[in-house]
Every structure is written in structure tokens, then in C-alpha cells.
CSV table of C-alpha atoms in Angstrom, one decimal:
chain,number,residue,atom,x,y,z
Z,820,UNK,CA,6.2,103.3,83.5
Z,821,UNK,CA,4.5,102.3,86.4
Z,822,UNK,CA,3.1,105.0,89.3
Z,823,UNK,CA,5.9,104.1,91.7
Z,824,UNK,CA,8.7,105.1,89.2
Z,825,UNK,CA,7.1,108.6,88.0
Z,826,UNK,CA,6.6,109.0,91.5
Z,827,UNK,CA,10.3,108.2,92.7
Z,828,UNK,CA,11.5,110.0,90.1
Z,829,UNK,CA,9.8,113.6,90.5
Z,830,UNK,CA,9.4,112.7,94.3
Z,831,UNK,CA,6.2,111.9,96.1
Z,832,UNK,CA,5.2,115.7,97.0
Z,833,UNK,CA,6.1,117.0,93.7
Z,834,UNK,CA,4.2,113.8,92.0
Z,835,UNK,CA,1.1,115.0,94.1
Z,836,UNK,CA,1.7,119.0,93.6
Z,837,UNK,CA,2.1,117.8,89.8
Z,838,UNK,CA,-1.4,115.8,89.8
Z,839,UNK,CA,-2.9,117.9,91.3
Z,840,UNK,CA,-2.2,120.9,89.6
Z,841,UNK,CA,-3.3,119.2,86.7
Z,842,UNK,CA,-6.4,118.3,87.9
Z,843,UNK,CA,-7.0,122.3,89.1
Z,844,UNK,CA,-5.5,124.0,85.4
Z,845,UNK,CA,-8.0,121.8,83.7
Z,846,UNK,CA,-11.0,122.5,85.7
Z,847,UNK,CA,-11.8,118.6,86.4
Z,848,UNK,CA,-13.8,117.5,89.0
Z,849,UNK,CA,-12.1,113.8,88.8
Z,850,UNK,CA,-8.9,112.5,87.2
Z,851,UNK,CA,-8.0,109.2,86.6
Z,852,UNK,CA,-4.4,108.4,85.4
Z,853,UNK,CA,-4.0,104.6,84.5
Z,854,UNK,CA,-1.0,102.9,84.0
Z,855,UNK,CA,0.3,99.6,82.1
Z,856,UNK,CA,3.7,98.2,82.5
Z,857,UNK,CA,5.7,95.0,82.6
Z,858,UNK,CA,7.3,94.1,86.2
Z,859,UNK,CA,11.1,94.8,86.6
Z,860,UNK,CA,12.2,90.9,87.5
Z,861,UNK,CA,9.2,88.7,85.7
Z,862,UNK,CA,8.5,91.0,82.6
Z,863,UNK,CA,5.0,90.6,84.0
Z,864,UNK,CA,2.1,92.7,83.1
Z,865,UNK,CA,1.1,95.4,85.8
Z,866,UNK,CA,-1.7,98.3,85.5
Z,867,UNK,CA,-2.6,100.4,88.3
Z,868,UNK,CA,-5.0,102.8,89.0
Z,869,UNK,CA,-4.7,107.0,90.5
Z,870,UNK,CA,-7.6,108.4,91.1
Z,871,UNK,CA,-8.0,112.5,92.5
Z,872,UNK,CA,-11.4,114.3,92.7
Z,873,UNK,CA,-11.7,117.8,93.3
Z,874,UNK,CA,-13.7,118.4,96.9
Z,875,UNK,CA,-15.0,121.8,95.4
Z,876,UNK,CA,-16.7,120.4,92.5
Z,877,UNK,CA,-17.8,117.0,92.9
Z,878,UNK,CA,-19.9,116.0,95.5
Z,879,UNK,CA,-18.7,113.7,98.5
Z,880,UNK,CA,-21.7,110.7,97.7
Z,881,UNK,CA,-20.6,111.1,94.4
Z,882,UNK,CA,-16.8,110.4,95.3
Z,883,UNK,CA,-18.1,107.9,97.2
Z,884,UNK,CA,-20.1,105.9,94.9
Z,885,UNK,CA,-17.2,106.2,92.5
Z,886,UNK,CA,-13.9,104.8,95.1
Z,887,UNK,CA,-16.2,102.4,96.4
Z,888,UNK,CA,-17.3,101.1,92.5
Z,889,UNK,CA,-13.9,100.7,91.6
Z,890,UNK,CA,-12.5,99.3,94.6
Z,891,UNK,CA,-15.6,96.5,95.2
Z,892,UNK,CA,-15.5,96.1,91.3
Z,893,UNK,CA,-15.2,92.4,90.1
Z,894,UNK,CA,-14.3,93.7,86.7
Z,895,UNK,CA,-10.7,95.5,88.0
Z,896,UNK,CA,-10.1,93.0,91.2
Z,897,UNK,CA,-8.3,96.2,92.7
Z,898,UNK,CA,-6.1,96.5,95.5
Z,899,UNK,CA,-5.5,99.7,97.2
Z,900,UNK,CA,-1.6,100.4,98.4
Z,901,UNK,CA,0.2,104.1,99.1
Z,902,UNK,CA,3.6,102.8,97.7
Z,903,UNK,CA,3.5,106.5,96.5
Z,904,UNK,CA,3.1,107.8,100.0
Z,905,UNK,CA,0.3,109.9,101.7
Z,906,UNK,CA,-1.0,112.7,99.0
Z,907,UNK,CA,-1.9,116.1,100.4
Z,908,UNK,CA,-5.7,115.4,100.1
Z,909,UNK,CA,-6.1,111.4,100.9
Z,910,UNK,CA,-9.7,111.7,101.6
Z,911,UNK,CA,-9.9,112.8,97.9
Z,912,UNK,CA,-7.0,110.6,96.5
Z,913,UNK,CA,-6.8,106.5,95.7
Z,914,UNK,CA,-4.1,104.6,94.3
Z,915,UNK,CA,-5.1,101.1,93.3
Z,916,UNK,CA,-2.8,97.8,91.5
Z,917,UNK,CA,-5.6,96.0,89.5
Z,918,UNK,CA,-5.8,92.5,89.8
Z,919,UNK,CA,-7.1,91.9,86.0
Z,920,UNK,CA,-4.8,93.2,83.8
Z,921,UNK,CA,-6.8,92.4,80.8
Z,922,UNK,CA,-9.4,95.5,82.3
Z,923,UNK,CA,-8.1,98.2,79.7
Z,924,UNK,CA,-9.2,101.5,79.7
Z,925,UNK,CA,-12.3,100.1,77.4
Z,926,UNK,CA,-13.5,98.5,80.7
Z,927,UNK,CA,-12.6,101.2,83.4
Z,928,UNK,CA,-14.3,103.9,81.1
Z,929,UNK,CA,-17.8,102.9,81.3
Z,930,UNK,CA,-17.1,101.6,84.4
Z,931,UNK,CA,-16.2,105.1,85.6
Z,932,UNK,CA,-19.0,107.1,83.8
Z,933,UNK,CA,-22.1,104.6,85.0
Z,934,UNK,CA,-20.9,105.2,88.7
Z,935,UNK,CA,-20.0,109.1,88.0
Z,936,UNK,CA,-23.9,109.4,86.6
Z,937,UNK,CA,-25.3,106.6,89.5
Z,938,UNK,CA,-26.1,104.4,86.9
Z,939,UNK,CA,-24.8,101.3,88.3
Z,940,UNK,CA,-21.3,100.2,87.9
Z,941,UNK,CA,-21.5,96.4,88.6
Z,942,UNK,CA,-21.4,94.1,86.3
């Protein structure tokens, strides 16, 4: 199930209330969820990419050097889109289709902790 049908089928503000509310219960400073799905029409592989980070526990260079590593990273070849709508905290929320579906979770991961701990991220 791809973002855009959990979100159509809970409703955008509930999908966001939802996530984030998630995000709070469990004490995380970031959440990723990442999706994998075949298109509707071509039966063609999709994945996308939600990210939330919490503004009270993670520090804004931080969230930066993470949205900005995903976003410039070869690796994914993301593209940003708000097909889900505008979340209650933007600033803190991104919502990416990646380009390489063949990037699996084995990719993002170490992808995501290197740029978390500002130990790179580019390969």
C-alpha cells in the first residue's frame, strides 16, 4: 500500500495526527515509514519515503543534514511531492517517491544513521 492510499483512506489530517502520534507515544526523535508497492495501471514497482522529526528532541542542523542527505542522495534519486497534503508541522515533515526502487531499506538504513551521527551519507 502506497502513502497516498493510507492517506486517502484515514484522511490527510488523521494520517498526520496518526504519525505523528506515533512518533510522540514512542519517544522518537525521527520516524521514517517507507513504503513498496506496485502501480495501479502498470503493475510497476513504487517505494516512497515519509519522514517526521520531532522539533523538541532533535536538533534543526541535525534535521537538516538528514532531509538534505536523502533528498541530494544519488543512492535513493528522491523526489519530493505532498500528494498527501500539507502535514501540521512541514518544516519537520518530508514525503519523497524514490527514483531507485532497488534502494531497500538495507540502503536507506545506513544511509540514515551515517547522516543522523554526521558521518557522511554520500556515497
Amino acid at each position: 500500500m502506497g502513502l497516498e492510499a493510507w492517506s486517502d483512506r484515514d484522511g490527510s489530517d488523521k494520517f498526520f495526527d496518526e504519525v505523528e502520534n506515533y512518533l510522540t507515544e514512542r519517544k522518537l526523535s525521527v520516524l521514517g515509514i517507507l513504503t513498496t508497492f506496485k502501480s495501479e495501471k502498470k503493475k510497476k514497482k513504487k517505494r516512497e519515503l515519509l519522514f517526521v522529526t520531532d522539533k523538541n528532541t532533535i536538533g534543526a542542523d541535525v534535521e537538516q543534514r538528514l532531509f538534505d542527505g536523502l533528498a541530494n542522495s544519488p543512492q535513493l534519486d528522491l523526489k519530493e511531492t505532498d500528494k498527501l497534503g500539507t502535514p501540521k508541522e512541514p518544516e519537520h515533515t518530508r514525503v519523497w517517491e524514490q527514483g531507485n526502487t532497488d534502494a531497500n531499506r538495507k540502503v536507506i538504513a545506513p544511509l540514515v544513521k551515517s547522516l543522523l551521527e554526521g558521518t557522511g551519507g554520500q556515497s
